[in-house]
Each structure stands twice: as C-alpha cells, then as structure tokens.
CSV table of C-alpha atoms in Angstrom, one decimal:
chain,number,residue,atom,x,y,z
A,1,UNK,CA,147.7,108.2,37.5
A,2,UNK,CA,145.1,110.2,35.6
A,3,UNK,CA,147.5,113.2,35.3
A,4,UNK,CA,149.9,111.1,33.3
A,5,UNK,CA,147.0,109.7,31.2
A,6,UNK,CA,145.8,113.2,30.6
A,7,UNK,CA,149.1,114.1,29.0
A,8,UNK,CA,148.7,111.1,26.7
A,9,UNK,CA,145.3,112.3,25.6
A,10,UNK,CA,144.3,115.3,23.5
A,11,UNK,CA,141.2,116.1,21.5
A,12,UNK,CA,143.0,115.1,18.2
A,13,UNK,CA,145.6,112.6,19.1
A,14,UNK,CA,146.7,110.0,21.7
A,15,UNK,CA,144.6,107.6,23.7
A,16,UNK,CA,141.0,107.2,22.5
A,17,UNK,CA,138.0,108.1,24.5
A,18,UNK,CA,137.0,104.4,24.7
A,19,UNK,CA,140.3,103.5,26.3
A,20,UNK,CA,140.0,106.4,28.8
A,21,UNK,CA,136.5,105.3,29.7
A,22,UNK,CA,137.7,101.7,30.2
A,23,UNK,CA,140.4,102.8,32.6
A,24,UNK,CA,137.9,105.0,34.4
A,25,UNK,CA,135.5,102.1,34.9
A,26,UNK,CA,138.1,99.4,35.5
A,27,UNK,CA,140.7,101.2,37.6
A,28,UNK,CA,139.5,104.6,38.9
A,29,UNK,CA,136.0,103.7,40.2
A,30,UNK,CA,137.0,100.4,41.9
A,31,UNK,CA,139.8,102.3,43.8
A,32,UNK,CA,137.5,105.1,44.9
A,33,UNK,CA,134.5,102.9,45.8
A,34,UNK,CA,136.6,100.5,47.9
A,35,UNK,CA,134.8,100.0,51.2
A,36,UNK,CA,132.3,102.7,50.2
A,37,UNK,CA,129.6,101.0,52.2
A,38,UNK,CA,131.4,102.2,55.4
A,39,UNK,CA,132.2,105.8,54.4
A,40,UNK,CA,129.5,106.7,51.8
A,41,UNK,CA,127.5,108.9,54.3
A,42,UNK,CA,130.4,111.4,54.1
A,43,UNK,CA,129.7,112.0,50.4
A,44,UNK,CA,126.7,114.2,51.5
A,45,UNK,CA,129.1,116.9,52.9
A,46,UNK,CA,129.8,119.8,50.7
A,47,UNK,CA,133.6,119.6,51.4
A,48,UNK,CA,133.6,115.9,50.4
A,49,UNK,CA,131.6,116.6,47.2
A,50,UNK,CA,134.2,119.3,46.2
A,51,UNK,CA,137.1,116.9,46.8
A,52,UNK,CA,135.5,114.0,45.0
A,53,UNK,CA,134.5,116.2,42.0
A,54,UNK,CA,138.0,117.6,41.9
A,55,UNK,CA,139.4,114.0,41.8
A,56,UNK,CA,137.0,113.0,39.1
A,57,UNK,CA,137.7,116.1,36.9
A,58,UNK,CA,141.0,114.7,35.3
A,59,UNK,CA,139.5,111.4,34.3
A,60,UNK,CA,136.4,113.1,32.8
A,61,UNK,CA,138.6,115.5,30.8
A,62,UNK,CA,140.5,112.5,29.5
A,63,UNK,CA,137.3,110.7,28.6
A,64,UNK,CA,135.7,113.6,26.8
A,65,UNK,CA,138.7,115.5,25.3
A,66,UNK,CA,137.1,118.7,26.5
A,67,UNK,CA,139.0,121.9,27.2
A,68,UNK,CA,140.3,122.6,30.7
A,69,UNK,CA,137.9,125.5,30.9
A,70,UNK,CA,134.7,123.3,30.8
A,71,UNK,CA,132.5,123.6,33.9
A,72,UNK,CA,132.9,120.8,36.5
A,73,UNK,CA,129.1,120.9,36.8
A,74,UNK,CA,128.6,119.9,33.2
A,75,UNK,CA,131.6,117.6,32.7
A,76,UNK,CA,129.9,114.4,34.1
A,77,UNK,CA,126.9,115.0,31.9
A,78,UNK,CA,129.1,115.4,28.8
A,79,UNK,CA,131.0,112.2,29.7
A,80,UNK,CA,127.9,110.2,30.3
A,81,UNK,CA,128.6,109.4,33.9
A,82,UNK,CA,127.3,110.6,37.3
A,83,UNK,CA,129.2,113.0,39.6
A,84,UNK,CA,131.5,110.9,41.8
A,85,UNK,CA,129.6,111.5,45.1
A,86,UNK,CA,126.4,110.2,43.4
A,87,UNK,CA,128.4,107.4,41.7
A,88,UNK,CA,129.6,106.2,45.1
A,89,UNK,CA,126.1,106.3,46.6
A,90,UNK,CA,124.9,104.4,43.5
A,91,UNK,CA,127.6,101.8,44.1
A,92,UNK,CA,126.5,101.4,47.7
A,93,UNK,CA,122.8,100.9,46.6
A,94,UNK,CA,123.9,98.3,44.1
A,95,UNK,CA,125.8,96.4,46.7
A,96,UNK,CA,122.9,96.5,49.1
A,97,UNK,CA,120.6,95.2,46.4
A,98,UNK,CA,123.0,92.5,45.5
A,99,UNK,CA,123.2,91.4,49.1
A,100,UNK,CA,119.4,91.6,49.3
A,101,UNK,CA,119.6,94.2,52.1
A,102,UNK,CA,117.0,96.3,50.2
A,103,UNK,CA,114.1,95.4,48.0
A,104,UNK,CA,114.0,96.1,44.2
A,105,UNK,CA,111.3,98.8,44.9
A,106,UNK,CA,113.5,100.5,47.5
A,107,UNK,CA,116.4,100.4,45.1
A,108,UNK,CA,114.4,101.9,42.2
A,109,UNK,CA,113.1,104.7,44.5
A,110,UNK,CA,116.6,105.4,45.8
A,111,UNK,CA,118.0,105.5,42.2
A,112,UNK,CA,115.3,107.9,41.2
A,113,UNK,CA,116.2,110.1,44.1
A,114,UNK,CA,119.8,110.1,43.0
A,115,UNK,CA,118.9,111.1,39.5
A,116,UNK,CA,116.6,113.9,40.8
A,117,UNK,CA,119.3,115.2,43.1
A,118,UNK,CA,121.7,115.2,40.1
A,119,UNK,CA,119.1,117.1,37.9
A,120,UNK,CA,118.5,119.6,40.6
A,121,UNK,CA,122.2,120.2,41.2
A,122,UNK,CA,122.8,120.6,37.4
A,123,UNK,CA,119.9,123.0,37.0
A,124,UNK,CA,120.6,125.2,40.0
A,125,UNK,CA,124.3,125.7,39.8
A,126,UNK,CA,125.0,129.0,37.9
A,127,UNK,CA,128.2,127.8,36.2
A,128,UNK,CA,128.3,126.1,32.9
A,129,UNK,CA,125.4,128.0,31.3
A,130,UNK,CA,127.1,128.0,27.9
A,131,UNK,CA,127.8,124.2,28.1
A,132,UNK,CA,124.2,123.6,29.1
A,133,UNK,CA,123.0,125.3,26.0
C-alpha cells in the first residue's frame, strides 16, 4: 500500500505530507499494532527491529519527502515519530494504562525509558552523521 502511495508523492508534487501522516496514523499504525499486547515482547529482538524499521521506511519517506538515501536511523526523527518497534511498545503501554493495569507513575517511567532507549540508539548508531548535523 505504501509503495503505491510513495509513487504518488514526491518532494515537489503529489500527495501532501499532512495526508501521508494521516494515512500513517489512521491506517498503517492500527494494522501494525493489532493485538500488539500479545506479541510486543518480540520487538526487542534485533531481527524484529530490522524488519519493523524496514516496513516503516516507506511511510516515513512519504511523510517527509526525503531522498531514498536518508539513513533509516534518522528518518523517524525527521518525520517526528518513533521507530516502529518503540511505537509498538508505546501502544502497549498506552493500552495497559487505559485498562488501568499500570499506574500513571509506572506509565511515565516506562515512557521515559522508551525515549532514553531511542536517544541512546540514535546517538550510538554510526550511520546518518550528516543528517544528525
């Protein structure tokens, strides 16, 4: 689906970034996070992270209008969203908070941990140094 959308979007013409973001939030994320409470522990595996980031790359390129050569490490930051593995874990935390399975303090601490993990990953990966500048 996003492959077709990517062909309709370019940096200077086609679908706007707002429309691409709306499709990402309204179609892509709900499909990916379906039943995530059951399988979210698998997002911690390196193989799963690579697959999820690979799946997220096309929607993020459509949302940003960036060149295909942009680093996958920097792309979520440029798009203003989290990497997909962390986004799934955030979704699970939000669902647990909504069902009152965790307290607000535990939720806030877990969210801080997710953001710290994202920052550490962003800083330590060697690719995307030009984009980081």
